[in-house]
Amino acid sequence: YILLGDGDFTYSLDMCRYLASLSSDPSTSKEHHYDVTCTGVDSSTEVKSKYKDADFILANIQSINKRHVNKDNLVRVTCKIVHGINAVEPTPTKNSTTSLQHFDHVLFHHPHLGIEDAQLHKRLLLHFFHVANNRWMKPNGGLLYLTLVRGQCERWKCISGAERHGLRLLRRSKFCP
């Protein structure tokens, strides 16, 4: 999994906790291992200056690696935090640890430019669909999850934009926390 553009990393923390709960469920006989890369566009310093609980949130994400270990001492959930990742940048930065990875699951929640402009957001998502398909997702098998506010999909012409970049809609539903 890669979680793109998480501002304060609270969604990342919830996702890591959720996957950790799945991996430690004694009712399932199958061992699960989840690798989660949590990203944000801001540097670590910027995140900590913008969000008062950032230290607590980031520490909790990192602690999941230590808490969820199976009987053979193998980590069942690996959570990695990477700062300074631009979800729509087609080439990784030199220092990016995600430079050569492709992911089974790519999640991008509530992308927004900070202004109300449907044409700019449409272009943002066109860039994102191209980059998601060519950089983030595993070839021929990755899944992209995009969360938008009601009406944005239509105003920003998401479905036709995604199709232009070789993506196909598998399911559309209301957000279910």
PDB file of C-alpha atoms in Angstrom, residues 23-175:
ATOM      1  CA  SER A  23      -2.911  -9.248  10.591  1.00  0.00           C
ATOM      2  CA  SER A  24      -3.306 -10.160  14.249  1.00  0.00           C
ATOM      3  CA  ASP A  25      -6.800 -11.629  14.022  1.00  0.00           C
ATOM      4  CA  PRO A  26      -6.587 -15.123  15.571  1.00  0.00           C
ATOM      5  CA  SER A  27      -9.747 -16.239  13.744  1.00  0.00           C
ATOM      6  CA  THR A  28      -7.879 -16.254  10.425  1.00  0.00           C
ATOM      7  CA  SER A  29      -5.518 -19.142   9.890  1.00  0.00           C
ATOM      8  CA  LYS A  30      -3.614 -17.411   7.105  1.00  0.00           C
ATOM      9  CA  GLU A  31      -0.585 -15.237   7.933  1.00  0.00           C
ATOM     10  CA  HIS A  32      -0.777 -11.762   6.431  1.00  0.00           C
ATOM     11  CA  HIS A  33       1.976  -9.252   5.916  1.00  0.00           C
ATOM     12  CA  TYR A  34       1.243  -5.676   4.953  1.00  0.00           C
ATOM     13  CA  ASP A  35       3.767  -3.101   3.748  1.00  0.00           C
ATOM     14  CA  VAL A  36       2.438   0.437   4.027  1.00  0.00           C
ATOM     15  CA  THR A  37       4.238   3.528   2.771  1.00  0.00           C
ATOM     16  CA  CYS A  38       2.713   6.706   4.191  1.00  0.00           C
ATOM     17  CA  THR A  39       3.572   9.876   2.275  1.00  0.00           C
ATOM     18  CA  GLY A  40       3.006  13.586   2.412  1.00  0.00           C
ATOM     19  CA  VAL A  41       4.184  16.454   0.260  1.00  0.00           C
ATOM     20  CA  ASP A  42       5.553  18.436   3.226  1.00  0.00           C
ATOM     21  CA  SER A  43       8.934  17.892   4.845  1.00  0.00           C
ATOM     22  CA  SER A  44       9.039  16.431   8.356  1.00  0.00           C
ATOM     23  CA  THR A  45       9.757  19.897   9.754  1.00  0.00           C
ATOM     24  CA  GLU A  46       6.795  21.415   7.878  1.00  0.00           C
ATOM     25  CA  VAL A  47       4.438  18.681   9.095  1.00  0.00           C
ATOM     26  CA  LYS A  48       5.510  19.225  12.697  1.00  0.00           C
ATOM     27  CA  SER A  49       5.088  22.993  12.422  1.00  0.00           C
ATOM     28  CA  LYS A  50       1.633  22.754  10.760  1.00  0.00           C
ATOM     29  CA  TYR A  51       0.071  20.061  12.946  1.00  0.00           C
ATOM     30  CA  LYS A  52       0.349  20.138  16.752  1.00  0.00           C
ATOM     31  CA  ASP A  53      -0.117  16.364  17.145  1.00  0.00           C
ATOM     32  CA  ALA A  54       2.330  15.400  14.390  1.00  0.00           C
ATOM     33  CA  ASP A  55       5.010  13.963  16.714  1.00  0.00           C
ATOM     34  CA  PHE A  56       2.414  11.770  18.442  1.00  0.00           C
ATOM     35  CA  ILE A  57       0.870  10.587  15.155  1.00  0.00           C
ATOM     36  CA  LEU A  58       4.198   9.819  13.454  1.00  0.00           C
ATOM     37  CA  ALA A  59       5.520   8.005  16.529  1.00  0.00           C
ATOM     38  CA  ASN A  60       2.373   5.870  16.657  1.00  0.00           C
ATOM     39  CA  ILE A  61       2.750   4.905  12.998  1.00  0.00           C
ATOM     40  CA  GLN A  62       6.359   3.864  13.621  1.00  0.00           C
ATOM     41  CA  SER A  63       5.422   1.922  16.750  1.00  0.00           C
ATOM     42  CA  ILE A  64       3.092  -0.354  14.781  1.00  0.00           C
ATOM     43  CA  ASN A  65       6.213  -2.007  13.313  1.00  0.00           C
ATOM     44  CA  LYS A  66       7.329  -3.005  16.800  1.00  0.00           C
ATOM     45  CA  ARG A  67       3.960  -4.081  18.199  1.00  0.00           C
ATOM     46  CA  HIS A  68       2.694  -6.423  15.511  1.00  0.00           C
ATOM     47  CA  VAL A  69       5.088  -9.337  15.370  1.00  0.00           C
ATOM     48  CA  ASN A  70       4.118 -12.987  14.849  1.00  0.00           C
ATOM     49  CA  LYS A  71       5.279 -16.051  16.785  1.00  0.00           C
ATOM     50  CA  ASP A  72       8.395 -16.346  14.598  1.00  0.00           C
ATOM     51  CA  ASN A  73       9.381 -12.751  15.418  1.00  0.00           C
ATOM     52  CA  LEU A  74       8.491 -11.548  11.911  1.00  0.00           C
ATOM     53  CA  VAL A  75       6.851  -8.166  11.506  1.00  0.00           C
ATOM     54  CA  ARG A  76       3.338  -8.531  10.164  1.00  0.00           C
ATOM     55  CA  VAL A  77       2.836  -4.856   9.381  1.00  0.00           C
ATOM     56  CA  THR A  78       5.618  -2.636   8.122  1.00  0.00           C
ATOM     57  CA  CYS A  79       4.805   1.066   8.116  1.00  0.00           C
ATOM     58  CA  LYS A  80       7.178   3.520   6.513  1.00  0.00           C
ATOM     59  CA  ILE A  81       6.840   7.311   6.499  1.00  0.00           C
ATOM     60  CA  VAL A  82       8.273   9.275   3.582  1.00  0.00           C
ATOM     61  CA  HIS A  83       8.117  13.071   3.522  1.00  0.00           C
ATOM     62  CA  GLY A  84       8.419  15.316   0.489  1.00  0.00           C
ATOM     63  CA  ILE A  85       6.562  13.077  -1.969  1.00  0.00           C
ATOM     64  CA  ASN A  86       4.529  14.830  -4.636  1.00  0.00           C
ATOM     65  CA  ALA A  87       1.814  12.439  -5.818  1.00  0.00           C
ATOM     66  CA  VAL A  88       1.712  13.967  -9.296  1.00  0.00           C
ATOM     67  CA  GLU A  89       5.474  14.195  -9.888  1.00  0.00           C
ATOM     68  CA  PRO A  90       6.319  11.749 -12.694  1.00  0.00           C
ATOM     69  CA  THR A  91       9.895  11.107 -11.582  1.00  0.00           C
ATOM     70  CA  PRO A  92      10.968  10.493  -8.009  1.00  0.00           C
ATOM     71  CA  THR A  93      13.326  12.791  -6.188  1.00  0.00           C
ATOM     72  CA  LYS A  94      16.901  11.593  -5.753  1.00  0.00           C
ATOM     73  CA  ASN A  95      16.385  10.943  -2.040  1.00  0.00           C
ATOM     74  CA  SER A  96      13.083   9.131  -2.438  1.00  0.00           C
ATOM     75  CA  THR A  97      12.983   5.609  -1.019  1.00  0.00           C
ATOM     76  CA  THR A  98       9.961   4.897  -3.185  1.00  0.00           C
ATOM     77  CA  SER A  99      11.872   5.503  -6.406  1.00  0.00           C
ATOM     78  CA  LEU A 100      11.811   1.951  -7.761  1.00  0.00           C
ATOM     79  CA  GLN A 101       8.732   0.569  -6.070  1.00  0.00           C
ATOM     80  CA  HIS A 102       5.344  -0.110  -7.527  1.00  0.00           C
ATOM     81  CA  PHE A 103       2.396  -0.808  -5.282  1.00  0.00           C
ATOM     82  CA  ASP A 104      -0.596  -3.139  -5.309  1.00  0.00           C
ATOM     83  CA  HIS A 105      -2.791  -0.485  -3.693  1.00  0.00           C
ATOM     84  CA  VAL A 106      -2.469   3.264  -4.282  1.00  0.00           C
ATOM     85  CA  LEU A 107      -4.662   5.527  -2.135  1.00  0.00           C
ATOM     86  CA  PHE A 108      -5.122   9.266  -2.683  1.00  0.00           C
ATOM     87  CA  HIS A 109      -7.709  10.947  -0.485  1.00  0.00           C
ATOM     88  CA  HIS A 110      -9.208  14.355  -1.108  1.00  0.00           C
ATOM     89  CA  PRO A 111      -6.685  15.879  -3.510  1.00  0.00           C
ATOM     90  CA  HIS A 112      -7.135  19.634  -3.545  1.00  0.00           C
ATOM     91  CA  LEU A 113      -5.204  22.691  -4.672  1.00  0.00           C
ATOM     92  CA  GLY A 114      -6.615  24.973  -1.984  1.00  0.00           C
ATOM     93  CA  ILE A 115      -8.806  26.924  -4.407  1.00  0.00           C
ATOM     94  CA  GLU A 116     -12.106  26.234  -6.131  1.00  0.00           C
ATOM     95  CA  ASP A 117     -11.272  25.796  -9.801  1.00  0.00           C
ATOM     96  CA  ALA A 118     -12.742  22.771 -11.577  1.00  0.00           C
ATOM     97  CA  GLN A 119     -10.449  23.120 -14.613  1.00  0.00           C
ATOM     98  CA  LEU A 120      -7.282  23.188 -12.491  1.00  0.00           C
ATOM     99  CA  HIS A 121      -8.449  20.185 -10.497  1.00  0.00           C
ATOM    100  CA  LYS A 122      -9.304  18.348 -13.693  1.00  0.00           C
ATOM    101  CA  ARG A 123      -5.726  18.936 -14.897  1.00  0.00           C
ATOM    102  CA  LEU A 124      -4.323  17.933 -11.506  1.00  0.00           C
ATOM    103  CA  LEU A 125      -6.149  14.612 -11.709  1.00  0.00           C
ATOM    104  CA  LEU A 126      -5.146  14.041 -15.332  1.00  0.00           C
ATOM    105  CA  HIS A 127      -1.523  14.368 -14.233  1.00  0.00           C
ATOM    106  CA  PHE A 128      -2.182  12.150 -11.247  1.00  0.00           C
ATOM    107  CA  PHE A 129      -3.827   9.391 -13.314  1.00  0.00           C
ATOM    108  CA  HIS A 130      -0.851   9.354 -15.664  1.00  0.00           C
ATOM    109  CA  VAL A 131       1.661   9.233 -12.807  1.00  0.00           C
ATOM    110  CA  ALA A 132      -0.370   6.684 -10.829  1.00  0.00           C
ATOM    111  CA  ASN A 133      -0.494   4.349 -13.810  1.00  0.00           C
ATOM    112  CA  ASN A 134       3.174   4.776 -14.722  1.00  0.00           C
ATOM    113  CA  ARG A 135       4.927   5.293 -11.387  1.00  0.00           C
ATOM    114  CA  TRP A 136       2.887   4.182  -8.402  1.00  0.00           C
ATOM    115  CA  MET A 137       0.817   1.168  -9.485  1.00  0.00           C
ATOM    116  CA  LYS A 138       2.134  -2.268 -10.284  1.00  0.00           C
ATOM    117  CA  PRO A 139       1.902  -2.849 -14.011  1.00  0.00           C
ATOM    118  CA  ASN A 140      -1.172  -4.879 -14.970  1.00  0.00           C
ATOM    119  CA  GLY A 141      -2.553  -5.321 -11.524  1.00  0.00           C
ATOM    120  CA  GLY A 142      -2.439  -2.333  -9.204  1.00  0.00           C
ATOM    121  CA  LEU A 143      -5.567  -0.772  -7.754  1.00  0.00           C
ATOM    122  CA  LEU A 144      -6.122   2.959  -7.347  1.00  0.00           C
ATOM    123  CA  TYR A 145      -8.442   4.318  -4.668  1.00  0.00           C
ATOM    124  CA  LEU A 146      -9.445   7.960  -5.028  1.00  0.00           C
ATOM    125  CA  THR A 147     -11.639   9.688  -2.447  1.00  0.00           C
ATOM    126  CA  LEU A 148     -13.490  12.824  -3.483  1.00  0.00           C
ATOM    127  CA  VAL A 149     -16.235  15.006  -2.055  1.00  0.00           C
ATOM    128  CA  ARG A 150     -19.706  14.629  -3.565  1.00  0.00           C
ATOM    129  CA  GLY A 151     -19.899  16.232  -6.998  1.00  0.00           C
ATOM    130  CA  GLN A 152     -16.137  16.540  -7.569  1.00  0.00           C
ATOM    131  CA  CYS A 153     -15.970  13.408  -9.716  1.00  0.00           C
ATOM    132  CA  GLU A 154     -18.416  14.898 -12.197  1.00  0.00           C
ATOM    133  CA  ARG A 155     -17.087  18.486 -12.076  1.00  0.00           C
ATOM    134  CA  TRP A 156     -13.499  17.339 -12.490  1.00  0.00           C
ATOM    135  CA  LYS A 157     -14.409  14.723 -15.160  1.00  0.00           C
ATOM    136  CA  CYS A 158     -12.518  12.019 -13.281  1.00  0.00           C
ATOM    137  CA  ILE A 159     -13.851   8.933 -14.986  1.00  0.00           C
ATOM    138  CA  SER A 160     -13.114  10.075 -18.537  1.00  0.00           C
ATOM    139  CA  GLY A 161      -9.731  11.419 -17.386  1.00  0.00           C
ATOM    140  CA  ALA A 162      -8.808   8.113 -15.784  1.00  0.00           C
ATOM    141  CA  GLU A 163      -9.874   6.202 -18.900  1.00  0.00           C
ATOM    142  CA  ARG A 164      -7.606   8.431 -21.019  1.00  0.00           C
ATOM    143  CA  HIS A 165      -4.698   7.076 -18.986  1.00  0.00           C
ATOM    144  CA  GLY A 166      -5.628   3.417 -19.211  1.00  0.00           C
ATOM    145  CA  LEU A 167      -7.484   3.136 -15.918  1.00  0.00           C
ATOM    146  CA  ARG A 168     -10.852   1.458 -15.588  1.00  0.00           C
ATOM    147  CA  LEU A 169     -13.510   2.097 -12.962  1.00  0.00           C
ATOM    148  CA  LEU A 170     -14.155  -1.076 -10.971  1.00  0.00           C
ATOM    149  CA  ARG A 171     -16.385   0.326  -8.249  1.00  0.00           C
ATOM    150  CA  ARG A 172     -17.789   3.595  -7.078  1.00  0.00           C
ATOM    151  CA  SER A 173     -19.369   3.988  -3.673  1.00  0.00           C
ATOM    152  CA  LYS A 174     -20.115   6.400  -0.892  1.00  0.00           C
ATOM    153  CA  PHE A 175     -17.296   6.872   1.581  1.00  0.00           C
TER     154      PHE A 175
END
